[in-house]
Coordinates of C-alpha atoms in Angstrom, one line a residue:
M1 CA -135.1 -96.6 -159.7
P2 CA -135.5 -97.2 -155.6
E3 CA -137.7 -95.0 -155.2
N4 CA -140.2 -96.1 -158.7
I5 CA -139.7 -99.6 -157.6
D6 CA -141.4 -98.5 -153.9
I7 CA -144.0 -97.0 -155.8
N8 CA -144.8 -100.1 -158.4
L9 CA -145.2 -101.7 -154.9
L10 CA -147.2 -99.5 -153.4
W11 CA -149.7 -99.4 -155.8
Q12 CA -149.7 -103.5 -156.5
A13 CA -149.6 -104.0 -152.7
Y14 CA -151.5 -101.9 -150.9
I15 CA -153.8 -99.2 -153.9
I16 CA -155.0 -100.8 -156.2
P17 CA -156.2 -103.9 -154.2
W18 CA -157.9 -101.5 -151.4
G19 CA -159.3 -99.9 -154.0
T20 CA -161.2 -102.8 -156.0
R21 CA -162.6 -103.4 -152.6
I22 CA -163.9 -100.3 -151.7
V23 CA -165.3 -100.6 -155.7
L24 CA -167.3 -103.4 -155.1
A25 CA -167.9 -102.6 -151.9
L26 CA -169.7 -99.1 -153.2
V27 CA -171.3 -101.1 -155.6
I28 CA -172.5 -103.9 -153.5
F29 CA -174.3 -101.6 -151.1
Y30 CA -175.3 -99.4 -154.4
I31 CA -177.1 -102.2 -155.8
G32 CA -178.3 -103.7 -153.0
R33 CA -180.4 -100.7 -151.5
I34 CA -182.1 -101.2 -155.7
V35 CA -182.4 -104.5 -154.6
V36 CA -183.8 -104.0 -151.4
A37 CA -186.3 -100.9 -152.4
T38 CA -187.8 -102.9 -154.9
V39 CA -188.4 -106.2 -153.1
V40 CA -189.8 -104.3 -150.4
G41 CA -191.9 -102.6 -153.0
L42 CA -193.3 -105.7 -154.6
I43 CA -193.8 -107.3 -151.2
I44 CA -196.2 -104.2 -150.6
K45 CA -198.3 -104.3 -153.3
V46 CA -198.8 -107.9 -152.9
M47 CA -200.3 -107.1 -149.2
Q48 CA -201.9 -104.2 -150.1
A49 CA -203.6 -106.5 -152.8
R50 CA -204.4 -108.9 -150.6
R51 CA -206.1 -106.4 -148.4
M52 CA -204.3 -106.5 -145.8
D53 CA -204.6 -103.8 -142.6
E54 CA -202.4 -100.7 -143.9
V55 CA -201.0 -100.5 -140.2
L56 CA -199.5 -103.7 -140.6
V57 CA -198.5 -103.0 -144.5
R58 CA -195.8 -100.4 -143.0
F59 CA -195.4 -102.1 -140.3
L60 CA -194.0 -105.5 -141.8
S61 CA -192.3 -103.6 -144.5
A62 CA -190.7 -101.5 -142.4
I63 CA -188.8 -104.6 -140.6
L64 CA -188.0 -106.4 -143.8
R65 CA -186.0 -103.7 -145.3
W66 CA -184.1 -103.1 -142.5
L67 CA -183.5 -106.9 -141.8
L68 CA -182.4 -107.2 -146.0
L69 CA -180.4 -103.9 -145.5
L70 CA -178.4 -105.6 -142.5
F71 CA -177.4 -108.1 -144.9
V72 CA -176.3 -105.4 -147.8
I73 CA -174.6 -103.5 -145.2
I74 CA -172.2 -107.0 -144.0
A75 CA -171.7 -108.5 -147.2
A76 CA -170.1 -104.6 -148.1
L77 CA -168.4 -104.8 -145.8
S78 CA -167.0 -108.4 -145.7
Q79 CA -166.0 -107.4 -149.2
L80 CA -163.3 -104.8 -147.6
G81 CA -162.0 -107.7 -145.8
I82 CA -163.6 -106.8 -142.5
D83 CA -164.6 -110.0 -140.1
T84 CA -168.9 -110.1 -140.0
T85 CA -168.7 -113.1 -138.2
S86 CA -167.4 -111.4 -134.4
M87 CA -170.2 -108.5 -135.5
V88 CA -173.1 -110.3 -136.2
A89 CA -172.2 -112.4 -133.3
L90 CA -172.7 -109.0 -131.5
L91 CA -175.7 -108.0 -132.8
G92 CA -177.5 -110.9 -131.8
A93 CA -176.4 -110.8 -128.5
A94 CA -177.6 -107.2 -128.3
G95 CA -180.9 -108.0 -130.1
L96 CA -181.2 -110.6 -127.2
A97 CA -180.2 -108.3 -124.4
I98 CA -182.9 -105.5 -125.7
G99 CA -185.6 -108.4 -126.0
L100 CA -184.8 -109.7 -122.3
S101 CA -185.2 -105.8 -121.2
L102 CA -188.7 -105.0 -123.6
Q103 CA -190.3 -108.7 -122.9
G104 CA -193.7 -106.6 -122.1
S105 CA -193.3 -104.4 -125.1
L106 CA -192.6 -107.2 -127.3
S107 CA -195.1 -109.7 -125.9
N108 CA -198.0 -106.1 -126.7
L109 CA -195.8 -106.2 -130.0
A110 CA -196.3 -109.4 -131.4
A111 CA -200.1 -109.6 -130.0
G112 CA -200.8 -106.1 -132.2
V113 CA -199.5 -107.5 -135.1
L114 CA -201.6 -111.0 -134.6
L115 CA -204.8 -108.3 -134.2
I116 CA -204.4 -106.5 -137.1
T117 CA -203.6 -109.8 -139.1
F118 CA -206.2 -112.1 -138.1
R119 CA -209.4 -109.2 -137.3
P120 CA -211.3 -110.1 -134.6
F121 CA -213.1 -106.6 -135.0
T122 CA -212.0 -103.6 -136.4
K123 CA -212.7 -100.1 -135.9
G124 CA -216.1 -98.9 -135.1
D125 CA -217.0 -102.7 -133.3
F126 CA -218.5 -102.7 -130.0
V127 CA -216.3 -105.3 -127.8
E128 CA -216.0 -106.4 -124.5
A129 CA -211.7 -107.1 -124.6
G130 CA -209.3 -107.0 -122.1
K131 CA -211.3 -106.3 -118.9
A132 CA -213.2 -103.4 -120.8
M133 CA -215.6 -102.9 -122.8
G134 CA -216.4 -100.0 -125.8
V135 CA -215.8 -99.2 -129.7
I136 CA -213.2 -99.4 -130.8
E137 CA -211.3 -96.0 -131.8
S138 CA -207.9 -97.8 -133.0
I139 CA -205.7 -100.2 -133.2
S140 CA -201.8 -99.4 -133.1
I141 CA -198.6 -101.9 -132.3
F142 CA -198.6 -101.6 -128.9
T143 CA -202.4 -100.5 -127.8
T144 CA -205.9 -100.9 -129.0
T145 CA -208.0 -97.6 -127.5
M146 CA -211.8 -97.9 -127.2
T147 CA -214.6 -95.4 -126.4
T148 CA -217.1 -96.8 -123.0
P149 CA -220.8 -96.0 -123.3
D150 CA -220.1 -93.1 -120.9
N151 CA -217.5 -91.5 -123.5
K152 CA -214.2 -92.7 -121.4
E153 CA -211.1 -93.5 -123.4
V154 CA -210.1 -96.6 -122.3
I155 CA -206.1 -97.3 -123.9
V156 CA -205.7 -101.1 -123.6
P157 CA -202.8 -103.0 -124.1
N158 CA -202.6 -105.7 -126.8
S159 CA -201.4 -108.8 -124.6
A160 CA -204.3 -108.1 -122.8
I161 CA -206.7 -108.4 -125.1
L162 CA -204.8 -111.3 -126.8
S163 CA -204.9 -113.2 -123.4
N164 CA -208.6 -112.6 -122.6
N165 CA -211.5 -113.8 -124.0
I166 CA -212.7 -111.3 -127.0
T167 CA -216.6 -110.3 -127.2
N168 CA -217.6 -108.7 -130.3
Y169 CA -221.5 -107.4 -129.8
S170 CA -220.8 -106.3 -133.4
A171 CA -219.8 -109.5 -135.1
R172 CA -222.8 -110.5 -136.5
S173 CA -226.3 -109.0 -137.4
T174 CA -228.4 -109.4 -135.4
R175 CA -229.2 -110.2 -131.6
R176 CA -231.1 -112.6 -129.3
V177 CA -232.4 -110.1 -126.9
D178 CA -232.7 -112.7 -123.3
M179 CA -235.0 -111.1 -121.3
V180 CA -236.2 -112.6 -117.5
F181 CA -240.4 -111.1 -117.0
G182 CA -241.9 -112.5 -113.3
V183 CA -245.6 -112.4 -111.8
S184 CA -247.3 -113.9 -108.9
Y185 CA -248.6 -117.2 -108.9
G186 CA -251.8 -116.3 -108.1
D187 CA -251.8 -114.4 -111.3
D188 CA -253.6 -115.7 -114.6
L189 CA -251.0 -117.3 -116.7
R190 CA -252.3 -117.1 -119.4
Q191 CA -252.8 -113.6 -119.7
A192 CA -250.0 -112.6 -119.2
K193 CA -248.0 -114.7 -121.8
Q194 CA -250.4 -113.4 -124.0
L195 CA -249.9 -109.5 -123.1
L196 CA -246.3 -110.8 -123.2
Q197 CA -247.2 -111.7 -127.0
E198 CA -248.6 -108.4 -127.8
I199 CA -245.5 -106.3 -126.6
I200 CA -243.7 -108.5 -128.5
A201 CA -245.7 -108.6 -131.9
A202 CA -246.0 -104.6 -132.0
D203 CA -242.9 -103.3 -132.1
E204 CA -241.2 -103.7 -135.4
R205 CA -237.6 -103.9 -134.8
V206 CA -238.2 -107.3 -133.7
L207 CA -237.9 -109.5 -135.9
A208 CA -240.4 -112.5 -137.2
E209 CA -237.5 -115.0 -138.2
P210 CA -236.2 -116.4 -136.2
E211 CA -239.1 -116.6 -134.4
P212 CA -239.4 -114.9 -130.5
N213 CA -239.4 -117.3 -127.9
I214 CA -241.9 -116.1 -124.8
V215 CA -242.0 -119.5 -122.6
V216 CA -242.4 -119.8 -118.5
G217 CA -238.6 -120.7 -117.9
E218 CA -238.6 -121.2 -114.0
L219 CA -241.7 -121.5 -111.4
A220 CA -239.5 -119.5 -108.8
D221 CA -239.5 -119.1 -105.0
S222 CA -242.0 -116.3 -105.3
S223 CA -242.6 -115.8 -108.9
V224 CA -243.6 -117.7 -112.1
N225 CA -240.6 -116.8 -114.2
F226 CA -241.2 -116.0 -118.3
L227 CA -238.5 -115.9 -120.3
V228 CA -238.5 -113.4 -123.7
R229 CA -236.0 -114.2 -126.0
P230 CA -237.1 -111.9 -129.3
W231 CA -234.3 -111.1 -132.4
V232 CA -233.2 -108.1 -133.6
N233 CA -230.8 -106.3 -135.6
S234 CA -227.6 -105.9 -133.4
A235 CA -228.0 -102.2 -133.5
D236 CA -231.6 -101.9 -131.9
Y237 CA -230.2 -104.6 -129.1
W238 CA -230.6 -101.7 -126.4
G239 CA -233.6 -99.9 -127.6
V240 CA -236.0 -102.4 -127.8
F241 CA -234.6 -104.1 -123.9
W242 CA -235.2 -101.1 -122.6
D243 CA -238.3 -100.5 -124.1
T244 CA -240.0 -103.6 -124.0
T245 CA -239.0 -103.7 -120.1
E246 CA -240.5 -100.5 -119.6
A247 CA -243.8 -101.3 -122.0
V248 CA -244.0 -104.6 -119.4
K249 CA -244.9 -103.1 -116.1
L250 CA -247.2 -100.7 -117.7
K251 CA -248.7 -104.0 -119.4
F252 CA -249.1 -105.5 -116.5
D253 CA -249.8 -102.4 -114.5
E254 CA -253.1 -101.8 -116.0
A255 CA -254.1 -106.0 -116.9
G256 CA -253.6 -105.8 -112.5
L257 CA -250.8 -107.7 -112.6
S258 CA -248.2 -108.0 -110.1
I259 CA -244.4 -108.5 -110.1
P260 CA -243.4 -110.2 -107.5
F261 CA -240.2 -108.6 -105.5
P262 CA -238.0 -109.5 -102.0
Q263 CA -240.5 -109.4 -99.1
V264 CA -239.7 -110.1 -95.4
D265 CA -241.7 -110.0 -93.1
V266 CA -240.7 -109.0 -89.5
N267 CA -242.9 -111.0 -86.6
M268 CA -242.3 -108.8 -83.0
P269 CA -243.7 -110.9 -80.0
A270 CA -246.2 -109.1 -78.2
K271 CA -245.2 -108.0 -74.8
D272 CA -246.3 -109.4 -71.6

């Protein structure tokens, strides 16, 4: 009889209560994983429906999945009678320590999320950002990769980009080409202006609207400076700039117009 009583007490005091707790903990963990997968899947569909960047979708969904699984694990452990308060405090302290040791990386991470979310530029844009200039090749969570005009690859930390001005030369479909051409004070001003107008009008890449501006912008020390400002498609910017500069020099030479350049007169005193 005593042995039977001990076995009954063992079942009632330990086996049944702990078995129940273990089964409930497993059920909570199993159902919790299903719920987490469902919630994360729905959120991914919502983000994709809003056409969010795929890199950001993967990143946010991974963080959300691990956070929700952490709550599920804590709930399952608490069902076993484990004090999860100290565990939460320990995780918080560990997270704080990791965050302090990885401040630079976390700032790049936060900047990457903002760049991907707000999209000040996209792949293929020609930008000036983070003290670098080039075509955007890729935007990751921590860095942005550019290709410079001379075909060098530049990897810029995202925090450096977001903490400085961003100039996106590809953001607009058209751009204004700003050029300055000078003629000497002794040249015919009307003739110079007419030649500039003919050069701009002959270039099919120059847009009719907005109308090009060709005006006298400055009476400088040694020249009369014309401001020549045609509008072009963004892709034609440098072609128009270079071709117009060459055409102005050739036309001015043909017409006998001089383009002043700095000169220094040195007078040597005659020796006795």
